[in-house]
XYZ file of C-alpha atoms in Angstrom:
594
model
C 142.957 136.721 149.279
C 145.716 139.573 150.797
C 148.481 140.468 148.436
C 151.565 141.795 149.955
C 153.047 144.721 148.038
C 156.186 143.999 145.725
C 157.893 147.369 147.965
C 156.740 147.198 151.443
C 157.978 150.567 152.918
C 159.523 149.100 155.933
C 161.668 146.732 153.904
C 163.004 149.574 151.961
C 163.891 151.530 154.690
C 166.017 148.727 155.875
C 167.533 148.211 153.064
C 168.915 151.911 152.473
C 170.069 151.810 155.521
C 171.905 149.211 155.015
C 173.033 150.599 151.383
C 171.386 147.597 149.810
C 169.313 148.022 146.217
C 165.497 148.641 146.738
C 164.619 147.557 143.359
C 166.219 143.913 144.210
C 163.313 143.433 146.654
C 160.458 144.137 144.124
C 162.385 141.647 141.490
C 162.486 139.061 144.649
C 158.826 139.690 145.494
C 157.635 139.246 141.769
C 159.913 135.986 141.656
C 157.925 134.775 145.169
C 154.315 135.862 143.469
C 154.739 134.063 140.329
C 155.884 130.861 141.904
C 152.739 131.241 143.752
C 150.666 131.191 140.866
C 152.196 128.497 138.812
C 151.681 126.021 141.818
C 147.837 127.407 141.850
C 147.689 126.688 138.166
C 149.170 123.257 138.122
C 147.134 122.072 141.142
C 143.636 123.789 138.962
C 145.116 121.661 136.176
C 145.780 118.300 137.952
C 141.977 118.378 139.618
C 140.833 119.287 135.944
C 142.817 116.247 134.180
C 141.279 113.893 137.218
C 137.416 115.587 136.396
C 138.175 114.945 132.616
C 139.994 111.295 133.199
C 137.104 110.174 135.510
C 134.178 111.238 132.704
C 136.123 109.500 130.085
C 136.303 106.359 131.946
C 132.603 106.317 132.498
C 131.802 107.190 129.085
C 133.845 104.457 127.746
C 132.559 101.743 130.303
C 128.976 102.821 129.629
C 129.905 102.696 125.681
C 131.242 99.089 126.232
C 128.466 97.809 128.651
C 125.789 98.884 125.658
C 127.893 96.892 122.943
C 128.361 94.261 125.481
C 124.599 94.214 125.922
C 123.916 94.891 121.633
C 126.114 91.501 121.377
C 124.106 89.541 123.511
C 120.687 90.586 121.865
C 118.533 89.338 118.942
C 119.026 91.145 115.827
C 116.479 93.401 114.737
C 115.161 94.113 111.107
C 116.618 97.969 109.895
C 113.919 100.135 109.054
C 113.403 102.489 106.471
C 114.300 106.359 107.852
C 112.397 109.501 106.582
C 114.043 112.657 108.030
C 113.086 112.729 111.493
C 110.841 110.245 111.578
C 110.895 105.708 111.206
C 108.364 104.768 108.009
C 108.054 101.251 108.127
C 107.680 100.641 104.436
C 108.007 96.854 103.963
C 104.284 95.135 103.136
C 104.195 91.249 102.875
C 102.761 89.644 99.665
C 98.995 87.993 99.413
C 98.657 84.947 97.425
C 96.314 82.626 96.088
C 96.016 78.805 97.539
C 98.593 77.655 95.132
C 100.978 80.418 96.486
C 100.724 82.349 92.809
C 101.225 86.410 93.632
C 98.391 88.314 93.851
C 99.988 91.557 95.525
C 103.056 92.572 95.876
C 105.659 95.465 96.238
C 107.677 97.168 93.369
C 110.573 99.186 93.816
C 110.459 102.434 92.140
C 110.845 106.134 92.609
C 108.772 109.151 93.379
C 109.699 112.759 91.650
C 109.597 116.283 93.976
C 110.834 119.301 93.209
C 113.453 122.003 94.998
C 112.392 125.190 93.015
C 115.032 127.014 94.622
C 117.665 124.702 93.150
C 115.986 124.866 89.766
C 118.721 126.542 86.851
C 115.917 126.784 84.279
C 112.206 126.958 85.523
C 110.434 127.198 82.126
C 112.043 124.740 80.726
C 111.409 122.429 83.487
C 107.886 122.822 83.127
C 107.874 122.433 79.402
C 109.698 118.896 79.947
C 107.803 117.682 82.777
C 104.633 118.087 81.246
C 105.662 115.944 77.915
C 106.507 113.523 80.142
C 103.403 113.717 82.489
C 100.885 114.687 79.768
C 98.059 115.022 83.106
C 100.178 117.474 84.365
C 98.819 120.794 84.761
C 101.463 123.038 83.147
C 99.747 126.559 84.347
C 99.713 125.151 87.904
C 102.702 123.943 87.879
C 104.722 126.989 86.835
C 102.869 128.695 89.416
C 104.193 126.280 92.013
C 107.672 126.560 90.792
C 107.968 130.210 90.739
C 106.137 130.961 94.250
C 107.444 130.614 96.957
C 107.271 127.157 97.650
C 110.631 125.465 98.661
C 109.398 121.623 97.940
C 106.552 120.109 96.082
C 106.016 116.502 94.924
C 105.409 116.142 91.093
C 104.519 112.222 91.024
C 104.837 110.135 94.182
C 105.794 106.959 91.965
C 107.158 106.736 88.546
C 108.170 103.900 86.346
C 112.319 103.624 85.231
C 111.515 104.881 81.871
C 109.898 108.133 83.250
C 113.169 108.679 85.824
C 115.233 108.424 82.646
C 113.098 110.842 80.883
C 113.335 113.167 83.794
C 116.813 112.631 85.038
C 117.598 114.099 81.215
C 116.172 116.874 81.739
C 119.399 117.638 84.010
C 118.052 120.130 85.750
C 119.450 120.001 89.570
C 115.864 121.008 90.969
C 114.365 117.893 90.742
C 115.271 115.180 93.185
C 114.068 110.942 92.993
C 113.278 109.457 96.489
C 113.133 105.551 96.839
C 109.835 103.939 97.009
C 107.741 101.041 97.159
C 104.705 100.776 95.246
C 101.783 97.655 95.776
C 102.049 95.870 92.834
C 98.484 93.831 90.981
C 100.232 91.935 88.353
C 96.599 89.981 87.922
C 94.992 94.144 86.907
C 91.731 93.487 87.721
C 91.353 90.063 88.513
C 90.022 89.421 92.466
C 89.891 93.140 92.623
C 87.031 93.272 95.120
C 88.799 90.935 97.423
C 92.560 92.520 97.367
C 90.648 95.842 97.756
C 94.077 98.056 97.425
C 96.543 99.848 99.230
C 97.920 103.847 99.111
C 100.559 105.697 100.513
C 100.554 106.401 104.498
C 103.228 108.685 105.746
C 105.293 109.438 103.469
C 109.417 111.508 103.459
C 111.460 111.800 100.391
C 113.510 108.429 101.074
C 110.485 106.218 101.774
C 106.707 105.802 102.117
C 104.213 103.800 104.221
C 102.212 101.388 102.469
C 98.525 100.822 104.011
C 95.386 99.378 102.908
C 92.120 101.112 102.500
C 89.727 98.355 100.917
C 89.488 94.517 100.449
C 91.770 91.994 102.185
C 94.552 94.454 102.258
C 92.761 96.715 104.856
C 91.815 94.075 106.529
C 94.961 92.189 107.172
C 96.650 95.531 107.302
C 98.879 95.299 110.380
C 99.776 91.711 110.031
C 101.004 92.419 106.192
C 102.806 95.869 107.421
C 104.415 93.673 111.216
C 108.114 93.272 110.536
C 107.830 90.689 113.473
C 106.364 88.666 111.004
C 109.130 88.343 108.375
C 107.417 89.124 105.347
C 105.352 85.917 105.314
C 103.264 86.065 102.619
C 99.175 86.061 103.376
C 97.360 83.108 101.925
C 93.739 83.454 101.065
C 91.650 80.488 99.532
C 90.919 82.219 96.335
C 92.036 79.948 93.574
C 93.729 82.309 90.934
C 92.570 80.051 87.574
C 89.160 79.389 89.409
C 88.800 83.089 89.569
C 89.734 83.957 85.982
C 87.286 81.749 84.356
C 84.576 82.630 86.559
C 85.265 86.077 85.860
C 85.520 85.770 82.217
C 81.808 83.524 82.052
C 80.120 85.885 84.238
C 81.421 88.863 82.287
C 80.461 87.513 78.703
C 77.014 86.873 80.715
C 76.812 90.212 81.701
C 76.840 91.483 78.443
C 75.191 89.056 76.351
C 72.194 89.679 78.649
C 72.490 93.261 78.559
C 72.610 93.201 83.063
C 73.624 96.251 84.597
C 75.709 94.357 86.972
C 76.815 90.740 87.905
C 78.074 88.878 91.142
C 78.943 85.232 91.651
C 80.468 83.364 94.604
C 81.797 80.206 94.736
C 82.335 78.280 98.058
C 83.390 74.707 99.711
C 80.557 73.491 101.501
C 82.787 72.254 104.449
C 85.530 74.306 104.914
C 83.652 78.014 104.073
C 86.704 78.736 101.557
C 85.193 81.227 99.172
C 87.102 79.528 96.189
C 86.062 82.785 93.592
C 84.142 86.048 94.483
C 83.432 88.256 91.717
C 81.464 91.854 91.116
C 80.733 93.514 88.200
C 81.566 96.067 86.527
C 84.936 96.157 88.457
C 88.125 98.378 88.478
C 92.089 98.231 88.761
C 93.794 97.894 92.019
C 97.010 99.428 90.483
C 94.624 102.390 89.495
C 91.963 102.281 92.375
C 89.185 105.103 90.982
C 87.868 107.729 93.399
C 84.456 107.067 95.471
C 81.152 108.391 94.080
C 80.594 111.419 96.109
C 76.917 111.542 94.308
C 74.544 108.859 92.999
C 73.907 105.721 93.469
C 76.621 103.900 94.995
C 75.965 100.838 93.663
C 76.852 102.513 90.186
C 80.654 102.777 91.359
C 82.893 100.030 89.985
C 84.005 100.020 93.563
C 80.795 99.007 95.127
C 81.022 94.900 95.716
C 77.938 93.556 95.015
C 78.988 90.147 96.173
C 79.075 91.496 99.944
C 77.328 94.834 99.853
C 74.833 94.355 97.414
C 71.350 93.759 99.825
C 69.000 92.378 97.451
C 65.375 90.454 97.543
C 66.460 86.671 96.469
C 62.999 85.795 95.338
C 62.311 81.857 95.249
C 66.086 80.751 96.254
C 64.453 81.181 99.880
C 61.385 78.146 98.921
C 64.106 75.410 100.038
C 64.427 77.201 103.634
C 60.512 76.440 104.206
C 60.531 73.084 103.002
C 63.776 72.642 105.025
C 62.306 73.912 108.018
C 59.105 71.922 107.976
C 60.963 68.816 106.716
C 62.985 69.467 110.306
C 60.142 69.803 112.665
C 57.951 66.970 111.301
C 55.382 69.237 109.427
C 55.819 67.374 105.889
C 57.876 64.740 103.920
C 58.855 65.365 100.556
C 55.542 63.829 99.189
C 52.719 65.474 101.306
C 50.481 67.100 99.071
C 50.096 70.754 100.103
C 46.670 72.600 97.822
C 48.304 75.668 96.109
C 44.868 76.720 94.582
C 43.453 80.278 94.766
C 42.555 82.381 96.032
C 45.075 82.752 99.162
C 44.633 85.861 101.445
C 46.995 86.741 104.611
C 46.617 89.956 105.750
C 43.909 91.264 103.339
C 46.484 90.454 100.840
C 46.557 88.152 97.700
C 49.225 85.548 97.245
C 49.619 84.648 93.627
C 51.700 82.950 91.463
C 53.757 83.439 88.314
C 52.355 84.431 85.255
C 48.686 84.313 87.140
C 49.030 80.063 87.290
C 47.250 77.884 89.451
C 48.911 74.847 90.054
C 46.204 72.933 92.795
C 47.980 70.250 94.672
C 51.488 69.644 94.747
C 53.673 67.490 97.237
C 56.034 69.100 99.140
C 58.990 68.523 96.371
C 56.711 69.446 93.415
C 56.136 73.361 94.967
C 60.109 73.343 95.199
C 60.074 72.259 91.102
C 57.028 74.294 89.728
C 58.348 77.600 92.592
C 54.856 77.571 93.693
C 54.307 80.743 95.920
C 51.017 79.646 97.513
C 52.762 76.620 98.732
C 55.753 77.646 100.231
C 53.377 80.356 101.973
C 50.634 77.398 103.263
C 54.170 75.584 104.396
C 55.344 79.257 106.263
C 52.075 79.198 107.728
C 52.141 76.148 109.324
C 55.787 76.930 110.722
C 55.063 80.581 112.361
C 56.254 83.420 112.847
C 59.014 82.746 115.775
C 60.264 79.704 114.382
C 60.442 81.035 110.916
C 62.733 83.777 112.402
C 65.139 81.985 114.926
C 65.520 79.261 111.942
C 66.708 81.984 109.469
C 68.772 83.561 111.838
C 70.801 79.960 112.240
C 71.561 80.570 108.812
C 73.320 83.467 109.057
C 70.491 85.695 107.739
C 70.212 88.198 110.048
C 73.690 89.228 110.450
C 76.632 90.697 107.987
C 78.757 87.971 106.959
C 82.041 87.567 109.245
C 84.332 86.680 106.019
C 87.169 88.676 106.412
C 86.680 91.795 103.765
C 86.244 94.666 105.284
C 83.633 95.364 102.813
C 81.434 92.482 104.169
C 80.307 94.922 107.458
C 78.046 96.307 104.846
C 76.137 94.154 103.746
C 73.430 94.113 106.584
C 70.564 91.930 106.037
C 67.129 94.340 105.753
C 64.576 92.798 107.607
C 60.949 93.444 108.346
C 59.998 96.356 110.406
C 57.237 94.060 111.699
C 57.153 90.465 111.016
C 53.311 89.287 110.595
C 52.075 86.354 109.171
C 51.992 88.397 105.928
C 55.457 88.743 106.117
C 56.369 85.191 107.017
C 54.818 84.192 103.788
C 56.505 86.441 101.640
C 59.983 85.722 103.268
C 59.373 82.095 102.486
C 59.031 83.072 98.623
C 62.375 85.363 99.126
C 60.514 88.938 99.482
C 61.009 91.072 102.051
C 63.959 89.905 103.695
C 66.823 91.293 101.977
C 70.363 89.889 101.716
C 73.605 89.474 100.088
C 75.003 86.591 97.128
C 77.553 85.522 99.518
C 74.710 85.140 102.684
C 72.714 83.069 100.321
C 75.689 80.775 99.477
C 76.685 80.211 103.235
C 72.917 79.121 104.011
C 73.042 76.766 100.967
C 76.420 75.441 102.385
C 74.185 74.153 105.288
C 71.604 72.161 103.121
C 74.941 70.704 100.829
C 77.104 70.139 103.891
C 74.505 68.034 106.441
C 73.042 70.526 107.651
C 75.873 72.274 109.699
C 76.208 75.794 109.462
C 79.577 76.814 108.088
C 81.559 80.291 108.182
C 82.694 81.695 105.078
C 86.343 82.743 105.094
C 88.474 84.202 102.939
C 91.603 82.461 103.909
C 93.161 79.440 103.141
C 92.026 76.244 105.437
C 93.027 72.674 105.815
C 90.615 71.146 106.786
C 86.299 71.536 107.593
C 85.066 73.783 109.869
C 81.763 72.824 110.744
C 79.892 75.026 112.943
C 76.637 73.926 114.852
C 73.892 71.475 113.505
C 70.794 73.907 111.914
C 68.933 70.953 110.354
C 69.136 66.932 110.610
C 71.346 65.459 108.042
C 67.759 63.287 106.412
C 66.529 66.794 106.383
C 69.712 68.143 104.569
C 70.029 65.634 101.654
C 66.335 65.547 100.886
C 66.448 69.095 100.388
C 69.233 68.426 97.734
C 67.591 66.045 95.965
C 64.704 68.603 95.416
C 67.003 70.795 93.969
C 67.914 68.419 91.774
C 64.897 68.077 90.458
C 64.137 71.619 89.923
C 67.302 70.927 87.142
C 66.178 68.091 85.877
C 62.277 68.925 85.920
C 61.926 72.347 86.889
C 62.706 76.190 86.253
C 66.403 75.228 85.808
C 66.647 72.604 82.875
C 69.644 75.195 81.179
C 71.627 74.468 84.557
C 72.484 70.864 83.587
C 76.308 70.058 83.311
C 76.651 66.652 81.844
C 78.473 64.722 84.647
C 78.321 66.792 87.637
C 74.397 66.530 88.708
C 73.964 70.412 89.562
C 71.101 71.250 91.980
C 69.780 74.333 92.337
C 66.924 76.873 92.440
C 65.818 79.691 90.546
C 65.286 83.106 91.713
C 63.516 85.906 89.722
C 62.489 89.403 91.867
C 61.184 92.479 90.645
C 62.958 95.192 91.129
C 62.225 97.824 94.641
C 61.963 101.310 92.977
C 63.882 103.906 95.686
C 60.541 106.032 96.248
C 58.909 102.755 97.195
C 56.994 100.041 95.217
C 58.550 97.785 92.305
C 59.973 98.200 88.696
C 57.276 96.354 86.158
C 60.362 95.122 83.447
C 63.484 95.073 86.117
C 64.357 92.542 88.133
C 67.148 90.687 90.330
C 67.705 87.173 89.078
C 69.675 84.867 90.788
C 70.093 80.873 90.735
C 71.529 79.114 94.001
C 73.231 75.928 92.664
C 74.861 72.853 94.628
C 77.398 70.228 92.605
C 77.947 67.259 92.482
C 74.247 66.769 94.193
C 75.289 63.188 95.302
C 78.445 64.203 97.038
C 78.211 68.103 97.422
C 81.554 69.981 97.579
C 80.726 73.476 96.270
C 78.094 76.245 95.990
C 77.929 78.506 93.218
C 75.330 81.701 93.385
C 75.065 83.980 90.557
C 73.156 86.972 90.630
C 72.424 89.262 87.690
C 71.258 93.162 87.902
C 68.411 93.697 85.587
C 69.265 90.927 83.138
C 66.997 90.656 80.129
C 67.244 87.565 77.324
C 65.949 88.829 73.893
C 67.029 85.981 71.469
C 63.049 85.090 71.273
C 60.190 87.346 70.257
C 59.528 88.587 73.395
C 62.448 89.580 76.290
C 63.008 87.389 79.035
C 63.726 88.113 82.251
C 63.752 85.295 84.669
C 66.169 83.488 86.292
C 65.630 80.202 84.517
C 66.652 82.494 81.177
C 69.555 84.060 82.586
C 71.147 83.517 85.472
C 71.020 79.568 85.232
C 72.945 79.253 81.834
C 75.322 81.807 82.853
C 76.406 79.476 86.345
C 76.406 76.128 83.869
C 78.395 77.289 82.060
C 80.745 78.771 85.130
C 80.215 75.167 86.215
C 81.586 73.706 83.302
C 84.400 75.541 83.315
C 85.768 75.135 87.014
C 84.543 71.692 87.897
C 87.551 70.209 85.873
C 89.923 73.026 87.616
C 88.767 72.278 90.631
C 89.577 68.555 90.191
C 86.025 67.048 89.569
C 85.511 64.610 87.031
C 82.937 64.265 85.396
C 80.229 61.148 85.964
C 77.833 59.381 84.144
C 74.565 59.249 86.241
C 73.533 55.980 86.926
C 70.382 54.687 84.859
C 67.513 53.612 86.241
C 66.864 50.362 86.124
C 62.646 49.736 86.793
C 61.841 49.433 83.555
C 63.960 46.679 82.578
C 62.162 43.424 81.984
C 64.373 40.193 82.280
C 63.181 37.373 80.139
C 64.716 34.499 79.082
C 65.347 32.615 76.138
């Protein structure tokens, strides 16, 4: 841009010449060049108003499109804010069939520390550790007078502990809001609910997730806003639960067992009705994994699902089953049991060294012969044997849904020879879980129709494909029956509600190989009512020994049978059976008149 001077020589010349005042031309000149610049400042600030006017109106019609648009839409569920980051902290409830709470949430308060803020650090410490008497005061004084800025001191507290601490009145220690996952049952269903722990977690809230049981499993769907806290329903039946808990744990310890399981299923549906492992633990206080040992030792370990055990004679029915199916026998061919039996250079006894010559088919179930069961394997083979186990289930974890369940993979034989075929059909060698035993039992009480075990709530059967022919089915029950009435299980019978069943006794695999001489696995497999079956109970026992008589007992007839009456005749009535009086027969009735 030029700029003309304020005294341009030539114009001053003129003007002396003319006697006019030079200095009036620099005022008029300064007048002129002002002017100028006010009309270049009001045109700058004009263009700048229009700039500022025009990103205004934008803003606002953008602000009032979004609202416009916020109006229109579906409202959404607010979501709990930690700092910089969303926690979803909301966790739907689980309940039993009757919709009674088995988990829930609890809203409390966690406790961290500022140290910076703190007035008085020792006393702090001092207070805190009256309060939290686990505390570790040495490590937490250290902690307080480092250099640390924040520290939690409890992520969840109970209202009479914030009071405590919120007298202290010491500015340096802060509250956050919290949920917690609430057990008000302790340790009742523990296995199944498994527990839950903290995710993410900020000062104003915490994620909630499941590491074990059901709540692992169902994890997302119990932590999905999108589906409105609806409450998870499994087919546990909370009283049903209890007093199968409470039997099987007086059991326990009357017959000094190391452990306990029991499982207790519908026949048609697959709802696991009670599930149960011993010793067991509380949810609200979920102990710390073994990190050494045994694992079966932790109150943790669910021996229902993970516990892989020989079932000993519960497997006898599956041979008779099996040959029943393909034509080999009927319930009164007469099979010879005698000795000696060889198969594969090795000798096939029986219990206690007996000998019990020949037996029909429904007498080896009573008397558990070995030797027949293994003539009856025999006869079946090796191939069919195999695929007819496998429709059981046998061969595979069970798909109920606890996470916990993956585990429990069946162990089968490395090589499956006739040898092994016969021991198999006397419940050696093939190793398997309480709850895989009750779903193939489900199969011989249902009609033979293989049925999925589930933990959750159904409403009506769910029969999955035909393993055996119904004939086949119910004549396999009524030799269970008579192992009850007759047999190894005469302490199973529940006036009224016709339990069938069959023993189980098995020593004992040592871990370096071989067997224990005086430990064993006892278990007894029991259907009720046999005339109409509904349920299956199995109870299993760890090491079990009876010693009300001179000598200790340790089978199953001893143990585990009176401990599942007596679970019998404590849930049939909650489970809505009543009790029958078993017809009399009538063949020795002579008519005569008078």
């Amino acid at each position: 841009m030029i700029r003309r001077p304020l005294r341009p020589l030539a114009t001053i010349m003129n003007a002396r010449a003319k006697g006019e005042n030079p200095d009036a031309i620099e005022k008029h000149n300064i007048k002129q060049r002002h002017e100028v610049m006010r009309d270049k400042a009001r045109q700058r600030a004009e263009g700048r108003l229009l700039v500022l006017g025009v990103v205004f109106l934008v803003a606002f019609g953008a602000i009032g499109f979004r609202m416009g648009a916020l109006a229109n839409s579906e409202a959404a569920e607010p979501r709990a804010i930690s700092g910089e980051n969303f926690i979803v902290a909301q966790r739907a409830d689980i309940v039993d069939r009757q919709g009674r709470i088995l988990a829930t949430n609890l809203e409390t308060f966690s406790l961290y520390a500022q140290p910076n803020h703190m007035i008085d650090k020792e006393h702090v410490v001092t207070e805190l550790v009256k309060i939290f008497p686990d505390l570790n005061e040495n490590r937490l004084r250290k902690d307080f007078t480092g250099k640390r800025k924040f520290l939690w001191v409890r992520k969840k507290i109970s209202p009479e502990q914030k009071q405590m601490v919120h007298d202290i009145g010491d500015p340096g220690l802060l509250f956050g809001p919290r949920d917690m996952r609430l057990y008000p049952n302790g340790k009742l269903a523990a296995h199944v609910l498994g527990g839950a722990g903290f995710g993410r977690e900020g000062v104003n809230a915490a994620e909630l997730i499941g590491v074990a049981g059901v709540e692992r499993t169902f994890d997302e769907a119990l932590r999905d806003p999108a589906n409105g806290g609806k409450a998870l329903t499994l087919s546990l039946d909370l009283t049903v639960q209890a007093a199968t808990e409470r039997v099987l744990y007086g059991g326990m310890k009357l017959l000094n067992a190391k452990g306990a399981a029991a499982v207790l299923m519908d026949v048609h549906t697959g709802e696991v009705l009670s599930l149960v492992s011993l010793p067991d633990f509380d949810p609200n206080e979920r102990p710390r994994p073994l990190v050494e040992g045994d694992a079966a030792d932790s109150p943790l370990f669910n021996r229902a699902l993970q516990g892989v055990y020989e079932l000993g004679s519960t497997f006898k029915i599956f041979a008779t089953a099996q040959a029943l199916e393909l034509g080999l026998v009927n319930p009164d061919t007469v099979i010879d049991t005698k000795g000696p039996m060889k198969v594969g250079g090795h000798s096939i006894g029986e219990f206690k060294r007996k000998n019990y010559g020949k037996l029909s088919v429904t007498d080896i179930i009573v008397k558990s012969s070995n030797r027949g069961t293994g003539r009856i394997a025999l006869q079946i083979g090796v191939a069919r044997q195999k695929a007819f186990l496998k429709s059981l289930g046998l061969f595979e974890p069970t798909p109920i849904e606890i996470t916990e369940a993956s585990g429990g993979q069946p162990l089968l034989p490395a090589k499956w020879t006739d040898l092994s075929a016969v021991t198999v059909s006397y419940g050696h060698g093939l190793s398997s879980t309480p709850l895989h035993l009750a779903t193939a039992y489900a199969a011989l009480a249902n009609g033979g129709r293989f049925v999925k075990p589930t933990i959750l709530k159904q409403d009506q059967a769910r029969y999955g494909p035909r393993v055996m022919r119904e004939d086949v089915a119910a004549a396999s029950v009524k030799m269970l029956r008579k192992v009850v009435t007759k047999g190894t299980a005469s302490f199973g019978e529940v006036p009224g509600y016709f339990v069938a069943g069959k023993t189980g006794t098995a020593d004992k695999p040592k871990p370096t190989g071989g067997y224990y001489d005086d430990k064993v696995i006892n278990t007894f497999a029991s259907v009720f009512p046999a005339h109409s079956p509904k349920y299956v109970l199995v109870v299993t026992l760890d090491e079990p020994v009876e010693t009300s008589g001179s000598e200790p007992r340790r089978t199953a007839g001893w143990t585990a049978v009176p401990v599942a009456a007596e679970i019998i005749e404590r849930v049939a009535p909650l489970l809505g059976l009543r009790p029958q009086v078993e017809p009399a027969v009538l063949t020795d009735i002579t008519l005569a008149s008078h």
